[in-house]
């Protein structure tokens, strides 16, 4: 569980909404939130990045960890479905680069200023994003023209 004082600091500075596992921050504040966690609070290790498709849009999740005291925090931001794009965390945490490419490939969420945003799992000419809820289930998994 994240330290309560870290969650309180994020809420005060960025208007974050805290819960037992982390904080939800506005998409415009994501990079500054991650920089603050890294530089001020000691969360120097990028654990994982992922996305969740919700009714309101795509929730982008970054998990970062500190070792002293051992603690992991999940930082979430939501982007709209009609324009799914958010700033890339790859310049704050280098480990985010591959995770963001996977999110781009499977969900279709773009990452502004990403150093190498291209498909990572699906073929380059693959149409669609297989983890979206509107992905056609009648299409067999795999390559299609």
GROMACS .gro file of C-alpha atoms in nm:
model
  145
    1UNK     CA    1   0.000   0.000   0.000
    2UNK     CA    2   0.125   0.348  -0.079
    3UNK     CA    3   0.222   0.565   0.213
    4UNK     CA    4  -0.064   0.794   0.322
    5UNK     CA    5   0.165   1.097   0.327
    6UNK     CA    6   0.258   1.040  -0.039
    7UNK     CA    7  -0.109   1.015  -0.139
    8UNK     CA    8  -0.187   1.329   0.061
    9UNK     CA    9   0.097   1.517  -0.112
   10UNK     CA   10  -0.033   1.410  -0.456
   11UNK     CA   11  -0.386   1.515  -0.366
   12UNK     CA   12  -0.268   1.856  -0.244
   13UNK     CA   13  -0.039   1.930  -0.538
   14UNK     CA   14  -0.217   1.769  -0.835
   15UNK     CA   15  -0.576   1.725  -0.723
   16UNK     CA   16  -0.528   1.349  -0.722
   17UNK     CA   17  -0.803   1.122  -0.597
   18UNK     CA   18  -0.648   0.864  -0.365
   19UNK     CA   19  -0.754   0.506  -0.299
   20UNK     CA   20  -0.581   0.219  -0.113
   21UNK     CA   21  -0.363   0.125  -0.413
   22UNK     CA   22  -0.272   0.461  -0.557
   23UNK     CA   23  -0.403   0.779  -0.711
   24UNK     CA   24  -0.601   0.900  -1.009
   25UNK     CA   25  -0.462   1.219  -1.160
   26UNK     CA   26  -0.573   1.436  -1.451
   27UNK     CA   27  -0.402   1.335  -1.775
   28UNK     CA   28  -0.241   1.679  -1.802
   29UNK     CA   29  -0.067   1.623  -1.465
   30UNK     CA   30   0.053   1.266  -1.526
   31UNK     CA   31   0.416   1.340  -1.615
   32UNK     CA   32   0.464   1.593  -1.337
   33UNK     CA   33   0.309   1.346  -1.092
   34UNK     CA   34   0.549   1.072  -1.202
   35UNK     CA   35   0.847   1.312  -1.182
   36UNK     CA   36   0.744   1.413  -0.830
   37UNK     CA   37   0.712   1.050  -0.724
   38UNK     CA   38   1.058   0.974  -0.866
   39UNK     CA   39   1.248   1.283  -0.753
   40UNK     CA   40   1.077   1.377  -0.426
   41UNK     CA   41   0.938   1.052  -0.287
   42UNK     CA   42   1.196   0.799  -0.412
   43UNK     CA   43   0.982   0.591  -0.651
   44UNK     CA   44   1.272   0.516  -0.885
   45UNK     CA   45   1.161   0.185  -1.035
   46UNK     CA   46   0.904   0.147  -1.310
   47UNK     CA   47   0.714  -0.179  -1.253
   48UNK     CA   48   0.444  -0.201  -1.520
   49UNK     CA   49   0.215   0.000  -1.744
   50UNK     CA   50  -0.123  -0.108  -1.872
   51UNK     CA   51  -0.465   0.013  -1.982
   52UNK     CA   52  -0.825  -0.063  -1.894
   53UNK     CA   53  -1.114   0.019  -2.123
   54UNK     CA   54  -1.395   0.186  -1.929
   55UNK     CA   55  -1.721   0.346  -2.035
   56UNK     CA   56  -1.572   0.696  -2.002
   57UNK     CA   57  -1.250   0.614  -2.187
   58UNK     CA   58  -0.921   0.434  -2.144
   59UNK     CA   59  -0.764   0.431  -1.800
   60UNK     CA   60  -0.385   0.434  -1.832
   61UNK     CA   61  -0.211   0.280  -1.531
   62UNK     CA   62   0.155   0.315  -1.433
   63UNK     CA   63   0.295   0.129  -1.131
   64UNK     CA   64   0.615   0.262  -0.973
   65UNK     CA   65   0.809   0.136  -0.672
   66UNK     CA   66   1.050   0.256  -0.408
   67UNK     CA   67   1.268   0.028  -0.199
   68UNK     CA   68   1.310   0.228   0.124
   69UNK     CA   69   1.051   0.182   0.259
   70UNK     CA   70   0.926  -0.083   0.020
   71UNK     CA   71   0.617   0.056  -0.146
   72UNK     CA   72   0.436   0.044  -0.482
   73UNK     CA   73   0.190   0.303  -0.608
   74UNK     CA   74  -0.044   0.286  -0.907
   75UNK     CA   75  -0.095   0.616  -1.089
   76UNK     CA   76  -0.398   0.629  -1.318
   77UNK     CA   77  -0.519   0.879  -1.578
   78UNK     CA   78  -0.817   0.857  -1.812
   79UNK     CA   79  -0.817   0.953  -2.180
   80UNK     CA   80  -1.133   0.980  -2.391
   81UNK     CA   81  -1.219   0.705  -2.638
   82UNK     CA   82  -1.270   0.945  -2.928
   83UNK     CA   83  -0.915   1.087  -2.899
   84UNK     CA   84  -0.710   0.833  -2.701
   85UNK     CA   85  -0.373   1.001  -2.649
   86UNK     CA   86  -0.162   1.095  -2.348
   87UNK     CA   87   0.194   1.216  -2.285
   88UNK     CA   88   0.457   0.942  -2.281
   89UNK     CA   89   0.617   0.852  -1.949
   90UNK     CA   90   0.924   0.711  -2.128
   91UNK     CA   91   1.134   1.022  -2.056
   92UNK     CA   92   1.055   0.999  -1.685
   93UNK     CA   93   1.096   0.620  -1.660
   94UNK     CA   94   1.283   0.455  -1.947
   95UNK     CA   95   1.112   0.125  -1.862
   96UNK     CA   96   0.776   0.269  -1.968
   97UNK     CA   97   0.872   0.266  -2.336
   98UNK     CA   98   0.789  -0.099  -2.409
   99UNK     CA   99   0.476  -0.097  -2.195
  100UNK     CA  100   0.342   0.205  -2.382
  101UNK     CA  101   0.412   0.037  -2.714
  102UNK     CA  102   0.207  -0.262  -2.598
  103UNK     CA  103  -0.080  -0.036  -2.490
  104UNK     CA  104  -0.063   0.141  -2.827
  105UNK     CA  105  -0.065  -0.189  -3.015
  106UNK     CA  106  -0.343  -0.364  -2.824
  107UNK     CA  107  -0.568  -0.070  -2.725
  108UNK     CA  108  -0.485   0.199  -2.980
  109UNK     CA  109  -0.392   0.465  -2.723
  110UNK     CA  110  -0.130   0.706  -2.856
  111UNK     CA  111   0.159   0.838  -2.647
  112UNK     CA  112   0.274   1.188  -2.739
  113UNK     CA  113   0.653   1.234  -2.770
  114UNK     CA  114   0.715   0.859  -2.743
  115UNK     CA  115   1.060   0.779  -2.889
  116UNK     CA  116   0.951   0.473  -3.092
  117UNK     CA  117   0.573   0.434  -3.103
  118UNK     CA  118   0.500   0.140  -3.332
  119UNK     CA  119   0.341  -0.201  -3.301
  120UNK     CA  120   0.523  -0.446  -3.077
  121UNK     CA  121   0.310  -0.763  -3.082
  122UNK     CA  122   0.090  -0.751  -3.390
  123UNK     CA  123   0.213  -0.729  -3.751
  124UNK     CA  124   0.268  -0.374  -3.879
  125UNK     CA  125  -0.021  -0.399  -4.126
  126UNK     CA  126  -0.266  -0.551  -3.876
  127UNK     CA  127  -0.600  -0.371  -3.863
  128UNK     CA  128  -0.756  -0.296  -3.527
  129UNK     CA  129  -0.662  -0.331  -3.164
  130UNK     CA  130  -0.740  -0.675  -3.017
  131UNK     CA  131  -0.800  -0.573  -2.652
  132UNK     CA  132  -1.067  -0.314  -2.731
  133UNK     CA  133  -1.420  -0.409  -2.639
  134UNK     CA  134  -1.541  -0.324  -2.990
  135UNK     CA  135  -1.292  -0.564  -3.152
  136UNK     CA  136  -1.494  -0.808  -3.367
  137UNK     CA  137  -1.506  -1.142  -3.186
  138UNK     CA  138  -1.618  -1.332  -3.496
  139UNK     CA  139  -1.276  -1.266  -3.648
  140UNK     CA  140  -1.032  -1.547  -3.562
  141UNK     CA  141  -0.733  -1.437  -3.357
  142UNK     CA  142  -0.427  -1.369  -3.565
  143UNK     CA  143  -0.338  -1.209  -3.894
  144UNK     CA  144  -0.620  -1.091  -4.119
  145UNK     CA  145  -0.636  -0.883  -4.432
   0.00000   0.00000   0.00000
